[in-house]
mmCIF file of C-alpha atoms and ligand atoms in Angstrom:
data_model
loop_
_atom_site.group_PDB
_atom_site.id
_atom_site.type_symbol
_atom_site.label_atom_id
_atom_site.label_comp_id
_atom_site.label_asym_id
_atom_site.label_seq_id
_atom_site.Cartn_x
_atom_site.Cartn_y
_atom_site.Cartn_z
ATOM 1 C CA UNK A 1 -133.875 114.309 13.511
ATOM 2 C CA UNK A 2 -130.965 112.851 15.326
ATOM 3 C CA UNK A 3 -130.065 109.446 13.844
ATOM 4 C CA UNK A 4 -128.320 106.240 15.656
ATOM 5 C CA UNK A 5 -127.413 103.439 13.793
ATOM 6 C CA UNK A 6 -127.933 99.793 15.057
ATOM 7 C CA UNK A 7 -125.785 96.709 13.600
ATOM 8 C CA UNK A 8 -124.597 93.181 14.593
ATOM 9 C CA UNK A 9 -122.760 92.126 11.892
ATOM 10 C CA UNK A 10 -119.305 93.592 11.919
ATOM 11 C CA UNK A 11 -119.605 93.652 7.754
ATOM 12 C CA UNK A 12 -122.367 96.304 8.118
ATOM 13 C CA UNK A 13 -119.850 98.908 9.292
ATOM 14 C CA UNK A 14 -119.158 100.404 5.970
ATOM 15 C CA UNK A 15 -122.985 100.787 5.649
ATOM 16 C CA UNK A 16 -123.401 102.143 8.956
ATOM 17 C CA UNK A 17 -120.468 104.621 8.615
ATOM 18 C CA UNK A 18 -121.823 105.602 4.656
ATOM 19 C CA UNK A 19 -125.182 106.596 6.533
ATOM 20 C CA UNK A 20 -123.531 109.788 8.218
ATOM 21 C CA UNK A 21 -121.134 110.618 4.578
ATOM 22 C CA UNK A 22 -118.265 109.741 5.932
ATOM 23 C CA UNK A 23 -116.451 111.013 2.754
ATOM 24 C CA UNK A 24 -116.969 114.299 4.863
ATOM 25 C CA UNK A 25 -113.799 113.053 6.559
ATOM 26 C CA UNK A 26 -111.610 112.999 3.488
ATOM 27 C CA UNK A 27 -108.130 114.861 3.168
ATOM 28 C CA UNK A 28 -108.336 115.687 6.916
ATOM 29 C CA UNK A 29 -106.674 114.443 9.920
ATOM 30 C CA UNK A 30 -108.984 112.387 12.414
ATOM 31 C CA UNK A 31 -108.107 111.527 15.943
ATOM 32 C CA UNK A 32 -108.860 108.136 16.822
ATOM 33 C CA UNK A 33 -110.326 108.626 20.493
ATOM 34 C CA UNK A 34 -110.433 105.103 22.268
ATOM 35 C CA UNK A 35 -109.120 103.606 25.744
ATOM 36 C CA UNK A 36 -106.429 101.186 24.642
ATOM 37 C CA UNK A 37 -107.030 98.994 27.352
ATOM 38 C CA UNK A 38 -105.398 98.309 31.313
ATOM 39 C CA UNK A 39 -102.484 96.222 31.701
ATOM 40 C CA UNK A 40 -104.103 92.644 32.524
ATOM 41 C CA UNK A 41 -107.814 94.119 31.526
ATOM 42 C CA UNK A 42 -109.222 91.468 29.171
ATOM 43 C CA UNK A 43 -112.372 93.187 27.436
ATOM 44 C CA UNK A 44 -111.478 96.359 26.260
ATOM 45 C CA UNK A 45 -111.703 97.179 22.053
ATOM 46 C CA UNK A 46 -110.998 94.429 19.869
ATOM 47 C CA UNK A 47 -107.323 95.603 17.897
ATOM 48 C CA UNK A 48 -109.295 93.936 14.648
ATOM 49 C CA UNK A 49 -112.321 96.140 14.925
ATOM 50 C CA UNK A 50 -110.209 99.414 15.175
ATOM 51 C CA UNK A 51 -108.076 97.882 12.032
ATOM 52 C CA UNK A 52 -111.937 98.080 10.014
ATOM 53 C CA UNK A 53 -112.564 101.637 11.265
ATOM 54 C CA UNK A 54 -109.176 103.076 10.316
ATOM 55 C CA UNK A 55 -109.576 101.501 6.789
ATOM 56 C CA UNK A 56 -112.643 102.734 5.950
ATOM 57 C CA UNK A 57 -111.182 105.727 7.030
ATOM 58 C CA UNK A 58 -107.975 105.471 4.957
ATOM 59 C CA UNK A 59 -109.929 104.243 1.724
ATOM 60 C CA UNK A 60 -112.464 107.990 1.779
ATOM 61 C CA UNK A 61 -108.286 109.529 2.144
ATOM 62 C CA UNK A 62 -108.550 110.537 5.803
ATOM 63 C CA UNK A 63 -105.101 110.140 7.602
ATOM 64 C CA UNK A 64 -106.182 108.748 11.089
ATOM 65 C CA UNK A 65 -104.326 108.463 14.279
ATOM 66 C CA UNK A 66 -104.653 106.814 17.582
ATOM 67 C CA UNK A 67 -105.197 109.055 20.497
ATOM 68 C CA UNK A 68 -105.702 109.083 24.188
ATOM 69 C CA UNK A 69 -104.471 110.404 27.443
ATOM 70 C CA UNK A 70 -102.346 109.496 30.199
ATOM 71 C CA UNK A 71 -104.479 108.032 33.089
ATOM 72 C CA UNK A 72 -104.057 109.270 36.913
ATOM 73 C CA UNK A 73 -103.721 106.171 39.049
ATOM 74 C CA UNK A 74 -101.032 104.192 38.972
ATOM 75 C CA UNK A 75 -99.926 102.152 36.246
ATOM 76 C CA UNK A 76 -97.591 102.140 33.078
ATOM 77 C CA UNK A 77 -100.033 104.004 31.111
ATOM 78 C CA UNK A 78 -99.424 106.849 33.542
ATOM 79 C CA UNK A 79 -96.520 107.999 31.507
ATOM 80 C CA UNK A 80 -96.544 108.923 27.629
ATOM 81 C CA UNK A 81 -94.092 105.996 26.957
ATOM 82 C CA UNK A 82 -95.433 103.371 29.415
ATOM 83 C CA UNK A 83 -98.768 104.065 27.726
ATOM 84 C CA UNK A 84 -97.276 103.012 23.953
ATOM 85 C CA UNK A 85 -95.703 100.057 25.316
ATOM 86 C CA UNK A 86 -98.740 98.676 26.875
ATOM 87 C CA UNK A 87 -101.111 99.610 23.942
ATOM 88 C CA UNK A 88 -98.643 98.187 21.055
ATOM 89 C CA UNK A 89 -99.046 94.786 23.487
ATOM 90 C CA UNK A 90 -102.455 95.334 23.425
ATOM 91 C CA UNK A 91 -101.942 95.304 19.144
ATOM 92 C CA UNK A 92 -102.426 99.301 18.931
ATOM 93 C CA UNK A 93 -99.607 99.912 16.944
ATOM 94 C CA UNK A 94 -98.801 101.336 13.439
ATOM 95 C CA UNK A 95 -97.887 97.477 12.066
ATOM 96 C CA UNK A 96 -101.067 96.073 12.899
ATOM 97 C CA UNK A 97 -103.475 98.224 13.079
ATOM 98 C CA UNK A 98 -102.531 101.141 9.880
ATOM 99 C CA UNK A 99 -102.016 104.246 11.713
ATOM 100 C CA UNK A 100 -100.294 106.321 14.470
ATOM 101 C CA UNK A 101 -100.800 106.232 17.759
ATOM 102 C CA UNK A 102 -100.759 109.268 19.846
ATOM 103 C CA UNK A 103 -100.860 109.592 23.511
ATOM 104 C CA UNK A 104 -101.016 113.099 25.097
ATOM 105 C CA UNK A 105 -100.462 115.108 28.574
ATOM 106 C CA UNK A 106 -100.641 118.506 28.141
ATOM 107 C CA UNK A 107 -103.613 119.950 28.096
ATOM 108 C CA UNK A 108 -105.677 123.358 26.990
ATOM 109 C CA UNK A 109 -108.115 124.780 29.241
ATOM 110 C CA UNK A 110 -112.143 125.261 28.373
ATOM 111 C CA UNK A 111 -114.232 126.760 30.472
ATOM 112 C CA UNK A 112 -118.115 124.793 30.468
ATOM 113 C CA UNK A 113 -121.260 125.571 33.254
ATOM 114 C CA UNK A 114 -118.346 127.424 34.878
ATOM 115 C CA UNK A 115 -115.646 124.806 35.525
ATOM 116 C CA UNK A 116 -112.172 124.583 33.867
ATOM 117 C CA UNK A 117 -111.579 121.474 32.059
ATOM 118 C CA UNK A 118 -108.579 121.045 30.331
ATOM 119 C CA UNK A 119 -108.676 118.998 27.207
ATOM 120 C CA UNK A 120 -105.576 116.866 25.868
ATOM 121 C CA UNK A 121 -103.939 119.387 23.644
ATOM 122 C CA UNK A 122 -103.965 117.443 20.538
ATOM 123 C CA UNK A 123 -107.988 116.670 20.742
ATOM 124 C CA UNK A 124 -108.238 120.119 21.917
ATOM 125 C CA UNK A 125 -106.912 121.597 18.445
ATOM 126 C CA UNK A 126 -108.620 118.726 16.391
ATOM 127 C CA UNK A 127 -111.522 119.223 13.902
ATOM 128 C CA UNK A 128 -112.304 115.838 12.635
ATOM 129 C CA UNK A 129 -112.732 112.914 15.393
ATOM 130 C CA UNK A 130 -114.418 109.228 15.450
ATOM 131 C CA UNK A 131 -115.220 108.792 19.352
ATOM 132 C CA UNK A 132 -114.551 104.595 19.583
ATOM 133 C CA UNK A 133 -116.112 103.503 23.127
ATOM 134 C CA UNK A 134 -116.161 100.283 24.327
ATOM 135 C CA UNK A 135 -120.000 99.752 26.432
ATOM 136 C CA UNK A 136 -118.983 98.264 29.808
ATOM 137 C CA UNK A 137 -119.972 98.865 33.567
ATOM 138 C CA UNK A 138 -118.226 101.241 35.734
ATOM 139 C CA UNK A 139 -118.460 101.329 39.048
ATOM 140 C CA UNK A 140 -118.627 105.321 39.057
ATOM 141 C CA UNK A 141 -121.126 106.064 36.670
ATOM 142 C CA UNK A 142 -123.082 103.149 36.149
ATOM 143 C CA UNK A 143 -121.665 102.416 32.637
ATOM 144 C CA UNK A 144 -118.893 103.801 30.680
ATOM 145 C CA UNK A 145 -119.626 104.913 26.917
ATOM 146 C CA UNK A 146 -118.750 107.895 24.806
ATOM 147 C CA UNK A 147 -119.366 110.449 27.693
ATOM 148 C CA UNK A 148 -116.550 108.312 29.672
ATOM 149 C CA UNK A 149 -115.128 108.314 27.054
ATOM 150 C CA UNK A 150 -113.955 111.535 26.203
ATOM 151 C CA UNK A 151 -115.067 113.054 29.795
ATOM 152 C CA UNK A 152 -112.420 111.113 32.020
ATOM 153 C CA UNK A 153 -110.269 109.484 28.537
ATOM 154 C CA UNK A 154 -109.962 113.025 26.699
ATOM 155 C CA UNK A 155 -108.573 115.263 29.364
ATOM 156 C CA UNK A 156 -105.491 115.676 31.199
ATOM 157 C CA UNK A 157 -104.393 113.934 34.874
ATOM 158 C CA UNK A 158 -105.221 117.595 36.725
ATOM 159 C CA UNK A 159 -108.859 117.324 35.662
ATOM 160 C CA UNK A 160 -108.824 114.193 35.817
ATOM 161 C CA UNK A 161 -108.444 114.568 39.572
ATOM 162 C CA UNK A 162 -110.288 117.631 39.556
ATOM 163 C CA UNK A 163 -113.355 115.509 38.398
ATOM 164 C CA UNK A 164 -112.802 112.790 41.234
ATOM 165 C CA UNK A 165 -111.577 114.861 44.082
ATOM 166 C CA UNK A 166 -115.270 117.236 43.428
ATOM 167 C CA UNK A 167 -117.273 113.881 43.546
ATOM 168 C CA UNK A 168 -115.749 112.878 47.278
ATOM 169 C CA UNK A 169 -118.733 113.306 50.090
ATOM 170 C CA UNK A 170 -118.908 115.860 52.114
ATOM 171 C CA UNK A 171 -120.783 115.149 55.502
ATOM 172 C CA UNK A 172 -123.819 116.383 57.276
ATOM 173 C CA UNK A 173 -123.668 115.417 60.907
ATOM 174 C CA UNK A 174 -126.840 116.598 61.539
ATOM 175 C CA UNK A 175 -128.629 114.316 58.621
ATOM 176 C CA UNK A 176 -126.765 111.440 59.122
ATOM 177 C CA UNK A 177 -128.791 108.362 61.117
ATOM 178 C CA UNK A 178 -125.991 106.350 61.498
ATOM 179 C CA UNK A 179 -127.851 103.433 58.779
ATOM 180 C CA UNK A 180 -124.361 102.089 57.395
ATOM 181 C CA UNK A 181 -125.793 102.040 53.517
ATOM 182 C CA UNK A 182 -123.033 104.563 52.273
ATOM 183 C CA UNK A 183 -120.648 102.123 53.979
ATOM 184 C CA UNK A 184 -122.014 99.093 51.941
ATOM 185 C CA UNK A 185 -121.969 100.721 48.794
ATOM 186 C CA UNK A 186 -118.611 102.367 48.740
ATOM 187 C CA UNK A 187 -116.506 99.909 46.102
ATOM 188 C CA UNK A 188 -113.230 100.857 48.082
ATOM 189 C CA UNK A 189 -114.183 100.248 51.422
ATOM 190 C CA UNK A 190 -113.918 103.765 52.379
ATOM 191 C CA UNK A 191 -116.417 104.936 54.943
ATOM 192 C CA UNK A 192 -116.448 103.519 58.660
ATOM 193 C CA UNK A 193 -119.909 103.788 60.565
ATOM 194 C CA UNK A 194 -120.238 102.395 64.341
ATOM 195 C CA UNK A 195 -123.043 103.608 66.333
ATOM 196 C CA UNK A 196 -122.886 107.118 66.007
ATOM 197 C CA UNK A 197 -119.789 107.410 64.332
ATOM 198 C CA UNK A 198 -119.152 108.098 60.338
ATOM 199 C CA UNK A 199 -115.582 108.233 58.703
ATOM 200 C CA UNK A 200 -113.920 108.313 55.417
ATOM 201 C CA UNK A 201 -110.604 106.878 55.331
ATOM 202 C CA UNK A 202 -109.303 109.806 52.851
ATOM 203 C CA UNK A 203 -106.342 107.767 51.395
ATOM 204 C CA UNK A 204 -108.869 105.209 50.120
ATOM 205 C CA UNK A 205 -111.295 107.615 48.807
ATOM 206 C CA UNK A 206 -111.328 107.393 44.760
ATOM 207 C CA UNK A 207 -114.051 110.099 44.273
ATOM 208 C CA UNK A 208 -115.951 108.327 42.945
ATOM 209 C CA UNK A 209 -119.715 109.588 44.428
ATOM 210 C CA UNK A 210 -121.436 106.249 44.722
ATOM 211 C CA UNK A 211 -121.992 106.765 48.949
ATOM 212 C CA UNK A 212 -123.656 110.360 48.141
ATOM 213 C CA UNK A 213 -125.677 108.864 45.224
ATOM 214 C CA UNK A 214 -127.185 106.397 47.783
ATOM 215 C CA UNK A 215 -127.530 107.918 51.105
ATOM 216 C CA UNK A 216 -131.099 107.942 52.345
ATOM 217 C CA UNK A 217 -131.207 110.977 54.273
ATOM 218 C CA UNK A 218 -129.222 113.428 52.211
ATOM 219 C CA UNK A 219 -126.486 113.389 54.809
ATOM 220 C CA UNK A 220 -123.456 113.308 52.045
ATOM 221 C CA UNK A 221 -123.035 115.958 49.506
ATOM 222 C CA UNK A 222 -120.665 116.335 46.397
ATOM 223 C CA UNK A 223 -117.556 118.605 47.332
ATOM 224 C CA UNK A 224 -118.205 119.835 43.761
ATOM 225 C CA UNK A 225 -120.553 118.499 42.074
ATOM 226 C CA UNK A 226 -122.166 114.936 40.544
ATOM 227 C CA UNK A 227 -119.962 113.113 39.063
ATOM 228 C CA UNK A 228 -121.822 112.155 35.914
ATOM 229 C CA UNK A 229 -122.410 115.735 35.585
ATOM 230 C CA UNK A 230 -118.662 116.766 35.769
ATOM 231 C CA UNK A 231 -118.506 113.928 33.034
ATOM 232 C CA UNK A 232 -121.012 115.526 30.653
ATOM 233 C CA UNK A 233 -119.612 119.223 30.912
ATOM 234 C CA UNK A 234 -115.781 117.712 30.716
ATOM 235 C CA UNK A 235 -116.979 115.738 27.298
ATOM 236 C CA UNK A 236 -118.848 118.622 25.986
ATOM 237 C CA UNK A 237 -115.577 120.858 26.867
ATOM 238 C CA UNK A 238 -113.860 118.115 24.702
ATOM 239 C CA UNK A 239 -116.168 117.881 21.826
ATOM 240 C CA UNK A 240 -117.781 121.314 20.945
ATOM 241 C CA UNK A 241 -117.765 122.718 17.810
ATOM 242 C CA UNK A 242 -116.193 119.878 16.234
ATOM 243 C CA UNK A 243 -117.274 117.216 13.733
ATOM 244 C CA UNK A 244 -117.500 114.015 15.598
ATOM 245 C CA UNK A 245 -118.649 110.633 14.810
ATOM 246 C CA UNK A 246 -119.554 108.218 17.698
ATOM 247 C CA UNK A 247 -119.135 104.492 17.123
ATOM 248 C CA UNK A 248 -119.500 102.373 20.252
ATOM 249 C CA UNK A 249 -118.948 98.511 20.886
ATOM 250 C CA UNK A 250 -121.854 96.871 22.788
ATOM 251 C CA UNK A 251 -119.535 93.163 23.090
ATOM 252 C CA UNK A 252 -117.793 92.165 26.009
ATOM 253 C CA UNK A 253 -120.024 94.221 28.205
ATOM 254 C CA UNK A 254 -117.924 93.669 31.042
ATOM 255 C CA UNK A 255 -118.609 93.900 34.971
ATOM 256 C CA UNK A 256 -116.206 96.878 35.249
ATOM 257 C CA UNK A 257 -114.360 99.438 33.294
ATOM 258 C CA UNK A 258 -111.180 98.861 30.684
ATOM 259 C CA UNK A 259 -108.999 100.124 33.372
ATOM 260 C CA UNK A 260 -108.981 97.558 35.474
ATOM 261 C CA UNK A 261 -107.035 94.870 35.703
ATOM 262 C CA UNK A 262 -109.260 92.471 37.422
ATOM 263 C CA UNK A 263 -112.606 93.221 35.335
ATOM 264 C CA UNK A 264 -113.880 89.700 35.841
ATOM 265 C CA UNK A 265 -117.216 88.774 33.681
ATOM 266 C CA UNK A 266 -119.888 90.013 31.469
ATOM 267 C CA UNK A 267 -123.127 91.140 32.480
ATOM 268 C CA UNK A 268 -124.557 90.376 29.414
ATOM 269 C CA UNK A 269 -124.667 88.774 26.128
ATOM 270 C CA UNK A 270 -122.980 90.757 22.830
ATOM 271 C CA UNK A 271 -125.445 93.033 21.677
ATOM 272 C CA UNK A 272 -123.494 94.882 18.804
ATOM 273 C CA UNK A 273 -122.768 98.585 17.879
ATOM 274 C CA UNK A 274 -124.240 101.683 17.747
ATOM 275 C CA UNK A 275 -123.003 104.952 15.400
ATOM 276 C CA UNK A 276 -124.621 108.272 15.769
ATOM 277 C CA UNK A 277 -123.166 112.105 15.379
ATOM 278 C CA UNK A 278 -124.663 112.868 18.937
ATOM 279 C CA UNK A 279 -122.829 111.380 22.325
ATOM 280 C CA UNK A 280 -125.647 111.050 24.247
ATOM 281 C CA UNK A 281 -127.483 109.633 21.429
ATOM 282 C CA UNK A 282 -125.940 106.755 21.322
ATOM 283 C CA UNK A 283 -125.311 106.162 25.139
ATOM 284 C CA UNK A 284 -128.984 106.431 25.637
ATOM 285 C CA UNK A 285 -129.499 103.516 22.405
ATOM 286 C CA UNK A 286 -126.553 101.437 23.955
ATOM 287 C CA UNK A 287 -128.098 101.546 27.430
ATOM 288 C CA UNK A 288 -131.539 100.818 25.957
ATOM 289 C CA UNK A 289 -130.466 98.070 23.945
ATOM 290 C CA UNK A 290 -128.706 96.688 26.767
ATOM 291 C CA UNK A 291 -131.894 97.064 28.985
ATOM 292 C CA UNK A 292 -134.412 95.354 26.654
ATOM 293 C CA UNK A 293 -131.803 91.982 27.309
ATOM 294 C CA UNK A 294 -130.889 92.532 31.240
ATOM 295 C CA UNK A 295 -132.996 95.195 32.262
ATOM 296 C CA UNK A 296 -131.313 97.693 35.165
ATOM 297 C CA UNK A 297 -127.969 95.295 34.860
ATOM 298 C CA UNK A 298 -125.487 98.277 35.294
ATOM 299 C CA UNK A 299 -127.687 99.937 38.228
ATOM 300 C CA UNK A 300 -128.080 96.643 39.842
ATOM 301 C CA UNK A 301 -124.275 95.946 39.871
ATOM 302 C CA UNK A 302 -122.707 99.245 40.846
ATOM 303 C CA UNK A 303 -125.790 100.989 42.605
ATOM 304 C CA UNK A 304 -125.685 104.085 40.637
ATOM 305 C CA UNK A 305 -128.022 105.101 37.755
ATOM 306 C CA UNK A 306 -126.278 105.003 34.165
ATOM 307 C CA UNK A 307 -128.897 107.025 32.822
ATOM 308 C CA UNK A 308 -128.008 110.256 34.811
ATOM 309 C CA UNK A 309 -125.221 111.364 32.654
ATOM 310 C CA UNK A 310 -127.467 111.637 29.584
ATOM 311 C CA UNK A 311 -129.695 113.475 31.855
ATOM 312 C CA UNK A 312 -126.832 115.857 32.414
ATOM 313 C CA UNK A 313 -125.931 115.773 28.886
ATOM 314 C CA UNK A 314 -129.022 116.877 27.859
ATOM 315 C CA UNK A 315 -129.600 119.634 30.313
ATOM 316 C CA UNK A 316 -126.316 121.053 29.430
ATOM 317 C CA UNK A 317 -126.590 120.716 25.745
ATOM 318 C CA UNK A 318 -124.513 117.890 24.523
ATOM 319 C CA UNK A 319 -126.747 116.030 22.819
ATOM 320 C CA UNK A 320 -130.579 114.780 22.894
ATOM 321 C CA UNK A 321 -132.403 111.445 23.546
ATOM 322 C CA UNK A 322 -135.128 112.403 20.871
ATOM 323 C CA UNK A 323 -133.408 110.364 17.894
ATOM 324 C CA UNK A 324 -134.556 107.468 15.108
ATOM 325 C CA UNK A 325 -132.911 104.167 15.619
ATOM 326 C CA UNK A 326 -132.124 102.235 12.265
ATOM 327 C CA UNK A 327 -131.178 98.703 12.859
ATOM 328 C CA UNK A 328 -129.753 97.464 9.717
HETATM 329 S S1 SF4 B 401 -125.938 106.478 54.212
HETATM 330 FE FE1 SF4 B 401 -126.212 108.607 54.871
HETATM 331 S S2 SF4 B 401 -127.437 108.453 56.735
HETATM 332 FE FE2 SF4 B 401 -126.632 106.405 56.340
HETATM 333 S S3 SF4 B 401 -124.699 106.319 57.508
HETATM 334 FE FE3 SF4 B 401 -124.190 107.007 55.484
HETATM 335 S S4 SF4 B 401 -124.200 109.241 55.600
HETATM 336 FE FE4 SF4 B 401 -125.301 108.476 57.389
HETATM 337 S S1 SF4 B 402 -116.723 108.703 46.930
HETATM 338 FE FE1 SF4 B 402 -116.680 106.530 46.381
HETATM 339 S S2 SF4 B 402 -114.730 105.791 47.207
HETATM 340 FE FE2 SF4 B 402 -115.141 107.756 48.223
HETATM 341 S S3 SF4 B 402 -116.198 107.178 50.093
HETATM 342 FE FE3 SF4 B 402 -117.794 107.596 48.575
HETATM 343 S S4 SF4 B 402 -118.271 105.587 47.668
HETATM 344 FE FE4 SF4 B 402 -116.309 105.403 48.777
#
């Protein structure tokens, strides 16, 4: 059976890590696979907790390395370069933490449930890979973990926008009563509805399906599909047939995702981190564990269900929610 592994204490890691052999990862190259962190974003992974991972990697004779993509909005980390400057501020950098960093934007296409996704070319052609997600809320999916992770961090800008441009609403004029709820959700301010009139101001449409998710009377559809379930095929597109081990950081857990700059508080208290060989494994465990201290935090606060792109991941094969949790 499936196994996640539950710790507090940050000097339980080796433990953690020994209970999935990571000697397994000796004499081969592993890509690092972590978001680095927004200019101005305050919570994303702790530099010093990435500096424990990559040793315990470097003492089993691994020879890690950094690695994400370039991001689609704008911002310094749009470009290859922009991206190292901001993450070596952020302490990602050879000096401090032991290894390279890598940032990528090519990408290699994989076709999964019948969409092209195309995967950062480096990641695409790697065997070995620890998935490092930082547990936070997002106001797309509810929370971001290590299906975020890899399904918006590990592929290129096209799919990127592929994946948001296919969760924009499409509208039924027929179905629509005119209630305004689509309007209060959106985060951007997007939708207009007066009387009998419903528009979405295109330019400040992110994609992000949040209005569709909570229309009443199925009067918005996905130009694509779900969101969360573009996620789960992009991650699985990302992660298939390779040996990957999923670590995520349940501290910090903060109102809104490591790409943005004004992520204000915490939703909840530290809870700790989970490892597990299985992505939605240890989502599910993370979101559970987060639940048992502020139950429905990440629904309450962005309006969308976190849970649905485990749902997805399962139906599509990524991973199960059948699994024993060890706390040690
Ligand atoms: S939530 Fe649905 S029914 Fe209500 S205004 Fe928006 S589209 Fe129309
Ligand atoms: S997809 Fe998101 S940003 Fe676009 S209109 Fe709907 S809620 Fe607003």
């Amino acid at each position: 059976m499936n196994k996640v592994v539950f710790f507090k204490d940050i000097e339980k890691l080796s433990e953690a890590l020994s209970t999935f052999d990571i000697s397994r990862f000796k004499d081969e190259s592993v890509l690092v696979k972590l978001h680095m962190g927004e200019v101005k974003n305050k919570f994303f992974i702790r530099p010093s907790f990435v500096r424990e991972v990559v040793q315990e990697l470097l003492h089993v004779g691994a020879s890690p390395f950094l690695y994400d993509t370039t991001v689609l909005y704008n911002s310094p980390r749009k470009l290859v370069s922009g991206y190292k400057k901001v993450a070596s501020l952020h302490g990602f950098n050879k000096r401090k933490i032991g290894c390279p960093v890598e940032i990528d934007d090519e990408g290699i296409d994989v076709e999964i449930e019948g969409n092209n996704f195309e995967v950062g070319k480096t990641l695409h052609y790697q065997s070995h890979i620890i998935c490092l997600s930082h547990v936070k809320g997002h106001i797309a999916t509810g929370m971001g973990g290590a299906i975020k992770n890899f399904g918006m961090g590990g592929v290129t800008r096209n799919t990127k926008k592929m994946i948001h441009d296919g969760s924009k609403p499409v509208f039924k004029k027929e179905a629509c009563k005119y209630c305004g709820v689509c309007a209060e959700v959106c985060p951007f301010n997007a939708i207009k509805v007066e009387n009998d009139s419903w528009k979405v101001i295109p330019r400040s449409c992110f994609g992000c399906g949040v209005c569709v998710e909570n229309c009443p009377h199925d009067a918005l559809s996905f130009v694509k599909d779900n969101l969360q379930y573009l996620l789960a095929c992009s991650t699985k597109a990302c992660v298939e047939k390779k040996h990957v081990l999923y670590i995520n950081d349940i501290n910090r857990i903060a109102d809104s995702c490591d790409c943005d700059s004004f992520a204000k508080n915490t939703l909840c208290e530290d809870i700790g981190y989970c490892v597990s060989l299985d992505p939605v494994a240890v989502d599910h465990a993370s979101l559970k564990l987060i639940d048992e201290v502020k139950k429905d935090v990440f629904q309450k606060t962005h309006h969308v269900d976190p849970y649905k792109q485990i749902r997805f991941g399962e139906q599509i094969g990524l991973g199960s929610t059948e699994y024993e949790l060890i706390k040690l």
